[in-house]
Amino acid sequence: MAARPLISVYSAEGEVSKSVKLPGVFQAPIRPDVVHFVHTNVSKNKRQPYCVNKYAGKMPSAASWGTGRAVSRIPRVQGGGTHRSGQGAFGNMCRGGRMFSPTKQWRRWHRKVNLTQRRYAVASGLAASAVPALVMARGHRIEQLNEVPLVLANSVEKLSKTRDAVALLKKFGAYDDVEKVISSKTLRAGKGKMRNRRFVQRRGPLVVYDTDNGITRAFRNIPGVELANVNSLNLLQLAPGGHLGRFCVWTQGAFEKLDTVFGTMTRPSSTRKHNGTPARLPQMQMKNSDLSRIINSDEVQSVLNAPKQGQKPRGLKCNPLKNAKAMELVNPYAAVKKELEAKKQKVAEKAKKDLTALKKAGKNKPDKKDPKRAALKKSFYNSMIAD
């Protein structure tokens, strides 16, 4: 959660005009598990029912030939005079047959999500949008920004031209995120490209306003940019894909109205109710997040058992055949043996290298008139006769 008390408000010229208090919703707990659950269920509510025709694959007049014909019992097309006659039909394993378990339109398409859960998820999404680390982790390009969240003066709501909106984003360094969206546009994989979903691209900034005096016309045609009214913020826009950290651009009126819509940590909302009572922001489960201070406090230490004395820590058992230190403890001679083998290998490599050099020079052929060679042959012959 954001911990800064004041947020700067920038004019359309790029200068700091004033400072406003950070709304209480940005201090709400950030719960990725709640956001993921709510997003998964809420995103199902825009689906349209679909199913296959109940007669698909069942149109031919097919009947099984029964047993005793040395063919399978699958229904076969009746008649003759065509290749189609006698072919299997109806079964999901047959060409032109129906699918297994045909889809029905009475599937449970939509999901009901508790109102408190939805509000909790929206509050978490807003709180995460004020943490630069989460915004950058989601992939937004905010390196050139002076401050997150970015709050602009109310005069921005009067913009009506796209060129003015683009110039405004470039002035504050937010257009890098739009360029990322433009460069990410790729052809969709699969059959969706045949169904009016030909391209996919990333999400850009979310512009949150209070009053539409032309701002929607100015920003609506910029790739990746979405607009939302502060009175009806949607989790599908605050956390696309269930991932926290959407880059938000606020107008001053919308930013100051957050305390009225969501309330603060001490004051409930002025516009929203739950079971007849004003809605409140979710509270932190831990008032103090310093775990080491809690564990070492006198209150906790006084009820813990004293540490047991005289117990040696259990050592980790290692395989001596894979661990050199463990082998040295079991067999001290192993290191000496390993060193001797290394020396022996070096001598063998040197001898092989010398022999290769002699072969290349042509000096490795034995001399047949050598007396030592003749004596060796004679001694070998005598030893064979003696055996």
JSON list of C-alpha atoms in Angstrom, two decimals, residues 65-201:
[
{"chain": "A", "resi": 65, "resn": "TRP", "atom": "CA", "xyz": [-26.51, -53.98, -39.35]},
{"chain": "A", "resi": 66, "resn": "GLY", "atom": "CA", "xyz": [-26.46, -56.01, -36.16]},
{"chain": "A", "resi": 67, "resn": "THR", "atom": "CA", "xyz": [-24.12, -58.86, -35.36]},
{"chain": "A", "resi": 68, "resn": "GLY", "atom": "CA", "xyz": [-22.90, -61.69, -37.56]},
{"chain": "A", "resi": 69, "resn": "ARG", "atom": "CA", "xyz": [-21.60, -59.60, -40.49]},
{"chain": "A", "resi": 70, "resn": "ALA", "atom": "CA", "xyz": [-17.97, -59.23, -39.33]},
{"chain": "A", "resi": 71, "resn": "VAL", "atom": "CA", "xyz": [-18.32, -55.43, -39.06]},
{"chain": "A", "resi": 72, "resn": "SER", "atom": "CA", "xyz": [-18.80, -53.12, -36.12]},
{"chain": "A", "resi": 73, "resn": "ARG", "atom": "CA", "xyz": [-22.29, -52.49, -34.76]},
{"chain": "A", "resi": 74, "resn": "ILE", "atom": "CA", "xyz": [-22.16, -48.73, -35.42]},
{"chain": "A", "resi": 75, "resn": "PRO", "atom": "CA", "xyz": [-25.22, -47.38, -37.27]},
{"chain": "A", "resi": 76, "resn": "ARG", "atom": "CA", "xyz": [-24.62, -47.26, -41.04]},
{"chain": "A", "resi": 77, "resn": "VAL", "atom": "CA", "xyz": [-26.19, -45.11, -43.75]},
{"chain": "A", "resi": 78, "resn": "GLN", "atom": "CA", "xyz": [-28.89, -47.02, -45.61]},
{"chain": "A", "resi": 79, "resn": "GLY", "atom": "CA", "xyz": [-29.47, -47.23, -49.34]},
{"chain": "A", "resi": 80, "resn": "GLY", "atom": "CA", "xyz": [-27.06, -47.85, -52.21]},
{"chain": "A", "resi": 81, "resn": "GLY", "atom": "CA", "xyz": [-25.61, -46.41, -55.39]},
{"chain": "A", "resi": 82, "resn": "THR", "atom": "CA", "xyz": [-23.30, -43.95, -53.61]},
{"chain": "A", "resi": 83, "resn": "HIS", "atom": "CA", "xyz": [-20.13, -44.01, -51.54]},
{"chain": "A", "resi": 84, "resn": "ARG", "atom": "CA", "xyz": [-22.04, -42.68, -48.56]},
{"chain": "A", "resi": 85, "resn": "SER", "atom": "CA", "xyz": [-24.21, -45.78, -48.21]},
{"chain": "A", "resi": 86, "resn": "GLY", "atom": "CA", "xyz": [-22.78, -48.24, -45.73]},
{"chain": "A", "resi": 87, "resn": "GLN", "atom": "CA", "xyz": [-20.58, -45.67, -44.02]},
{"chain": "A", "resi": 88, "resn": "GLY", "atom": "CA", "xyz": [-20.77, -45.26, -40.25]},
{"chain": "A", "resi": 89, "resn": "ALA", "atom": "CA", "xyz": [-22.95, -42.47, -38.86]},
{"chain": "A", "resi": 90, "resn": "PHE", "atom": "CA", "xyz": [-24.18, -40.90, -35.61]},
{"chain": "A", "resi": 91, "resn": "GLY", "atom": "CA", "xyz": [-21.16, -41.89, -33.49]},
{"chain": "A", "resi": 92, "resn": "ASN", "atom": "CA", "xyz": [-18.61, -39.33, -32.38]},
{"chain": "A", "resi": 93, "resn": "MET", "atom": "CA", "xyz": [-15.86, -41.51, -33.89]},
{"chain": "A", "resi": 94, "resn": "CYS", "atom": "CA", "xyz": [-17.50, -41.39, -37.35]},
{"chain": "A", "resi": 95, "resn": "ARG", "atom": "CA", "xyz": [-16.95, -38.87, -40.11]},
{"chain": "A", "resi": 96, "resn": "GLY", "atom": "CA", "xyz": [-19.97, -36.58, -40.18]},
{"chain": "A", "resi": 97, "resn": "GLY", "atom": "CA", "xyz": [-21.25, -37.90, -36.85]},
{"chain": "A", "resi": 98, "resn": "ARG", "atom": "CA", "xyz": [-22.37, -35.93, -33.83]},
{"chain": "A", "resi": 99, "resn": "MET", "atom": "CA", "xyz": [-19.92, -34.76, -31.18]},
{"chain": "A", "resi": 100, "resn": "PHE", "atom": "CA", "xyz": [-19.67, -36.53, -27.85]},
{"chain": "A", "resi": 101, "resn": "SER", "atom": "CA", "xyz": [-21.95, -34.95, -25.25]},
{"chain": "A", "resi": 102, "resn": "PRO", "atom": "CA", "xyz": [-23.31, -32.13, -27.45]},
{"chain": "A", "resi": 103, "resn": "THR", "atom": "CA", "xyz": [-23.14, -28.72, -25.76]},
{"chain": "A", "resi": 104, "resn": "LYS", "atom": "CA", "xyz": [-26.39, -27.33, -24.36]},
{"chain": "A", "resi": 105, "resn": "GLN", "atom": "CA", "xyz": [-27.45, -23.74, -23.96]},
{"chain": "A", "resi": 106, "resn": "TRP", "atom": "CA", "xyz": [-28.61, -24.24, -20.37]},
{"chain": "A", "resi": 107, "resn": "ARG", "atom": "CA", "xyz": [-25.07, -24.38, -19.01]},
{"chain": "A", "resi": 108, "resn": "ARG", "atom": "CA", "xyz": [-24.44, -22.23, -15.91]},
{"chain": "A", "resi": 109, "resn": "TRP", "atom": "CA", "xyz": [-22.77, -19.39, -17.74]},
{"chain": "A", "resi": 110, "resn": "HIS", "atom": "CA", "xyz": [-22.81, -16.60, -15.15]},
{"chain": "A", "resi": 111, "resn": "ARG", "atom": "CA", "xyz": [-21.52, -16.45, -11.58]},
{"chain": "A", "resi": 112, "resn": "LYS", "atom": "CA", "xyz": [-22.80, -14.47, -8.63]},
{"chain": "A", "resi": 113, "resn": "VAL", "atom": "CA", "xyz": [-20.06, -12.86, -6.53]},
{"chain": "A", "resi": 114, "resn": "ASN", "atom": "CA", "xyz": [-20.70, -11.38, -3.10]},
{"chain": "A", "resi": 115, "resn": "LEU", "atom": "CA", "xyz": [-20.89, -7.60, -3.08]},
{"chain": "A", "resi": 116, "resn": "THR", "atom": "CA", "xyz": [-18.38, -7.28, -0.25]},
{"chain": "A", "resi": 117, "resn": "GLN", "atom": "CA", "xyz": [-15.92, -9.46, -2.15]},
{"chain": "A", "resi": 118, "resn": "ARG", "atom": "CA", "xyz": [-16.26, -7.32, -5.26]},
{"chain": "A", "resi": 119, "resn": "ARG", "atom": "CA", "xyz": [-15.69, -4.14, -3.29]},
{"chain": "A", "resi": 120, "resn": "TYR", "atom": "CA", "xyz": [-12.72, -5.71, -1.52]},
{"chain": "A", "resi": 121, "resn": "ALA", "atom": "CA", "xyz": [-11.16, -6.65, -4.86]},
{"chain": "A", "resi": 122, "resn": "VAL", "atom": "CA", "xyz": [-11.68, -3.15, -6.31]},
{"chain": "A", "resi": 123, "resn": "ALA", "atom": "CA", "xyz": [-10.09, -1.59, -3.22]},
{"chain": "A", "resi": 124, "resn": "SER", "atom": "CA", "xyz": [-7.10, -3.94, -3.56]},
{"chain": "A", "resi": 125, "resn": "GLY", "atom": "CA", "xyz": [-6.77, -3.07, -7.24]},
{"chain": "A", "resi": 126, "resn": "LEU", "atom": "CA", "xyz": [-6.74, 0.65, -6.46]},
{"chain": "A", "resi": 127, "resn": "ALA", "atom": "CA", "xyz": [-4.19, 0.22, -3.67]},
{"chain": "A", "resi": 128, "resn": "ALA", "atom": "CA", "xyz": [-1.90, -1.79, -5.96]},
{"chain": "A", "resi": 129, "resn": "SER", "atom": "CA", "xyz": [-2.08, 0.88, -8.68]},
{"chain": "A", "resi": 130, "resn": "ALA", "atom": "CA", "xyz": [-0.22, 3.26, -6.34]},
{"chain": "A", "resi": 131, "resn": "VAL", "atom": "CA", "xyz": [2.75, 0.93, -5.78]},
{"chain": "A", "resi": 132, "resn": "PRO", "atom": "CA", "xyz": [5.37, 1.56, -8.51]},
{"chain": "A", "resi": 133, "resn": "ALA", "atom": "CA", "xyz": [6.94, -1.88, -8.07]},
{"chain": "A", "resi": 134, "resn": "LEU", "atom": "CA", "xyz": [3.63, -3.65, -8.80]},
{"chain": "A", "resi": 135, "resn": "VAL", "atom": "CA", "xyz": [2.87, -1.35, -11.74]},
{"chain": "A", "resi": 136, "resn": "MET", "atom": "CA", "xyz": [6.27, -2.02, -13.31]},
{"chain": "A", "resi": 137, "resn": "ALA", "atom": "CA", "xyz": [5.99, -5.74, -12.56]},
{"chain": "A", "resi": 138, "resn": "ARG", "atom": "CA", "xyz": [2.79, -5.82, -14.58]},
{"chain": "A", "resi": 139, "resn": "GLY", "atom": "CA", "xyz": [4.73, -4.52, -17.58]},
{"chain": "A", "resi": 140, "resn": "HIS", "atom": "CA", "xyz": [3.80, -0.82, -17.70]},
{"chain": "A", "resi": 141, "resn": "ARG", "atom": "CA", "xyz": [6.45, 1.67, -18.84]},
{"chain": "A", "resi": 142, "resn": "ILE", "atom": "CA", "xyz": [6.50, 4.29, -16.08]},
{"chain": "A", "resi": 143, "resn": "GLU", "atom": "CA", "xyz": [10.25, 4.97, -15.89]},
{"chain": "A", "resi": 144, "resn": "GLN", "atom": "CA", "xyz": [9.83, 8.58, -17.09]},
{"chain": "A", "resi": 145, "resn": "LEU", "atom": "CA", "xyz": [7.01, 9.45, -14.67]},
{"chain": "A", "resi": 146, "resn": "ASN", "atom": "CA", "xyz": [7.67, 11.82, -11.79]},
{"chain": "A", "resi": 147, "resn": "GLU", "atom": "CA", "xyz": [5.13, 10.24, -9.49]},
{"chain": "A", "resi": 148, "resn": "VAL", "atom": "CA", "xyz": [2.72, 7.32, -9.20]},
{"chain": "A", "resi": 149, "resn": "PRO", "atom": "CA", "xyz": [-0.26, 7.72, -9.07]},
{"chain": "A", "resi": 150, "resn": "LEU", "atom": "CA", "xyz": [-0.29, 10.43, -11.73]},
{"chain": "A", "resi": 151, "resn": "VAL", "atom": "CA", "xyz": [-2.91, 13.11, -10.91]},
{"chain": "A", "resi": 152, "resn": "LEU", "atom": "CA", "xyz": [-3.73, 15.83, -13.45]},
{"chain": "A", "resi": 153, "resn": "ALA", "atom": "CA", "xyz": [-5.73, 19.02, -13.07]},
{"chain": "A", "resi": 154, "resn": "ASN", "atom": "CA", "xyz": [-9.46, 19.14, -13.87]},
{"chain": "A", "resi": 155, "resn": "SER", "atom": "CA", "xyz": [-8.77, 21.10, -17.06]},
{"chain": "A", "resi": 156, "resn": "VAL", "atom": "CA", "xyz": [-7.77, 17.78, -18.65]},
{"chain": "A", "resi": 157, "resn": "GLU", "atom": "CA", "xyz": [-11.43, 16.72, -18.61]},
{"chain": "A", "resi": 158, "resn": "LYS", "atom": "CA", "xyz": [-12.18, 19.44, -21.19]},
{"chain": "A", "resi": 159, "resn": "LEU", "atom": "CA", "xyz": [-9.86, 17.98, -23.83]},
{"chain": "A", "resi": 160, "resn": "SER", "atom": "CA", "xyz": [-11.72, 16.82, -26.92]},
{"chain": "A", "resi": 161, "resn": "LYS", "atom": "CA", "xyz": [-8.97, 16.22, -29.50]},
{"chain": "A", "resi": 162, "resn": "THR", "atom": "CA", "xyz": [-6.86, 13.09, -29.65]},
{"chain": "A", "resi": 163, "resn": "ARG", "atom": "CA", "xyz": [-3.74, 15.04, -30.66]},
{"chain": "A", "resi": 164, "resn": "ASP", "atom": "CA", "xyz": [-4.05, 17.08, -27.46]},
{"chain": "A", "resi": 165, "resn": "ALA", "atom": "CA", "xyz": [-4.40, 13.90, -25.40]},
{"chain": "A", "resi": 166, "resn": "VAL", "atom": "CA", "xyz": [-1.32, 12.36, -27.05]},
{"chain": "A", "resi": 167, "resn": "ALA", "atom": "CA", "xyz": [0.69, 15.53, -26.43]},
{"chain": "A", "resi": 168, "resn": "LEU", "atom": "CA", "xyz": [-0.42, 15.47, -22.78]},
{"chain": "A", "resi": 169, "resn": "LEU", "atom": "CA", "xyz": [0.73, 11.87, -22.30]},
{"chain": "A", "resi": 170, "resn": "LYS", "atom": "CA", "xyz": [4.07, 12.62, -23.97]},
{"chain": "A", "resi": 171, "resn": "LYS", "atom": "CA", "xyz": [4.60, 15.62, -21.70]},
{"chain": "A", "resi": 172, "resn": "PHE", "atom": "CA", "xyz": [4.37, 13.49, -18.56]},
{"chain": "A", "resi": 173, "resn": "GLY", "atom": "CA", "xyz": [6.29, 10.49, -19.94]},
{"chain": "A", "resi": 174, "resn": "ALA", "atom": "CA", "xyz": [3.21, 8.25, -20.04]},
{"chain": "A", "resi": 175, "resn": "TYR", "atom": "CA", "xyz": [3.23, 7.78, -23.81]},
{"chain": "A", "resi": 176, "resn": "ASP", "atom": "CA", "xyz": [5.96, 5.13, -23.51]},
{"chain": "A", "resi": 177, "resn": "ASP", "atom": "CA", "xyz": [3.27, 2.78, -22.27]},
{"chain": "A", "resi": 178, "resn": "VAL", "atom": "CA", "xyz": [1.15, 3.53, -25.36]},
{"chain": "A", "resi": 179, "resn": "GLU", "atom": "CA", "xyz": [4.12, 2.81, -27.62]},
{"chain": "A", "resi": 180, "resn": "LYS", "atom": "CA", "xyz": [4.54, -0.52, -25.84]},
{"chain": "A", "resi": 181, "resn": "VAL", "atom": "CA", "xyz": [0.90, -1.32, -26.68]},
{"chain": "A", "resi": 182, "resn": "ILE", "atom": "CA", "xyz": [1.35, -0.36, -30.34]},
{"chain": "A", "resi": 183, "resn": "SER", "atom": "CA", "xyz": [4.44, -2.56, -30.71]},
{"chain": "A", "resi": 184, "resn": "SER", "atom": "CA", "xyz": [2.73, -5.51, -28.99]},
{"chain": "A", "resi": 185, "resn": "LYS", "atom": "CA", "xyz": [-0.05, -5.88, -31.56]},
{"chain": "A", "resi": 186, "resn": "THR", "atom": "CA", "xyz": [0.17, -9.40, -33.03]},
{"chain": "A", "resi": 187, "resn": "LEU", "atom": "CA", "xyz": [-2.04, -11.82, -34.93]},
{"chain": "A", "resi": 188, "resn": "ARG", "atom": "CA", "xyz": [-4.14, -14.00, -32.66]},
{"chain": "A", "resi": 189, "resn": "ALA", "atom": "CA", "xyz": [-3.39, -17.70, -32.57]},
{"chain": "A", "resi": 190, "resn": "GLY", "atom": "CA", "xyz": [-6.28, -20.05, -33.31]},
{"chain": "A", "resi": 191, "resn": "LYS", "atom": "CA", "xyz": [-9.68, -19.63, -34.91]},
{"chain": "A", "resi": 192, "resn": "GLY", "atom": "CA", "xyz": [-10.48, -16.42, -33.06]},
{"chain": "A", "resi": 193, "resn": "LYS", "atom": "CA", "xyz": [-8.90, -14.51, -35.93]},
{"chain": "A", "resi": 194, "resn": "MET", "atom": "CA", "xyz": [-11.85, -15.69, -38.08]},
{"chain": "A", "resi": 195, "resn": "ARG", "atom": "CA", "xyz": [-14.36, -14.42, -35.52]},
{"chain": "A", "resi": 196, "resn": "ASN", "atom": "CA", "xyz": [-13.69, -10.68, -35.40]},
{"chain": "A", "resi": 197, "resn": "ARG", "atom": "CA", "xyz": [-10.89, -11.14, -32.84]},
{"chain": "A", "resi": 198, "resn": "ARG", "atom": "CA", "xyz": [-8.03, -11.01, -35.32]},
{"chain": "A", "resi": 199, "resn": "PHE", "atom": "CA", "xyz": [-5.42, -9.17, -33.25]},
{"chain": "A", "resi": 200, "resn": "VAL", "atom": "CA", "xyz": [-4.27, -9.16, -29.62]},
{"chain": "A", "resi": 201, "resn": "GLN", "atom": "CA", "xyz": [-2.39, -6.41, -27.82]}
]
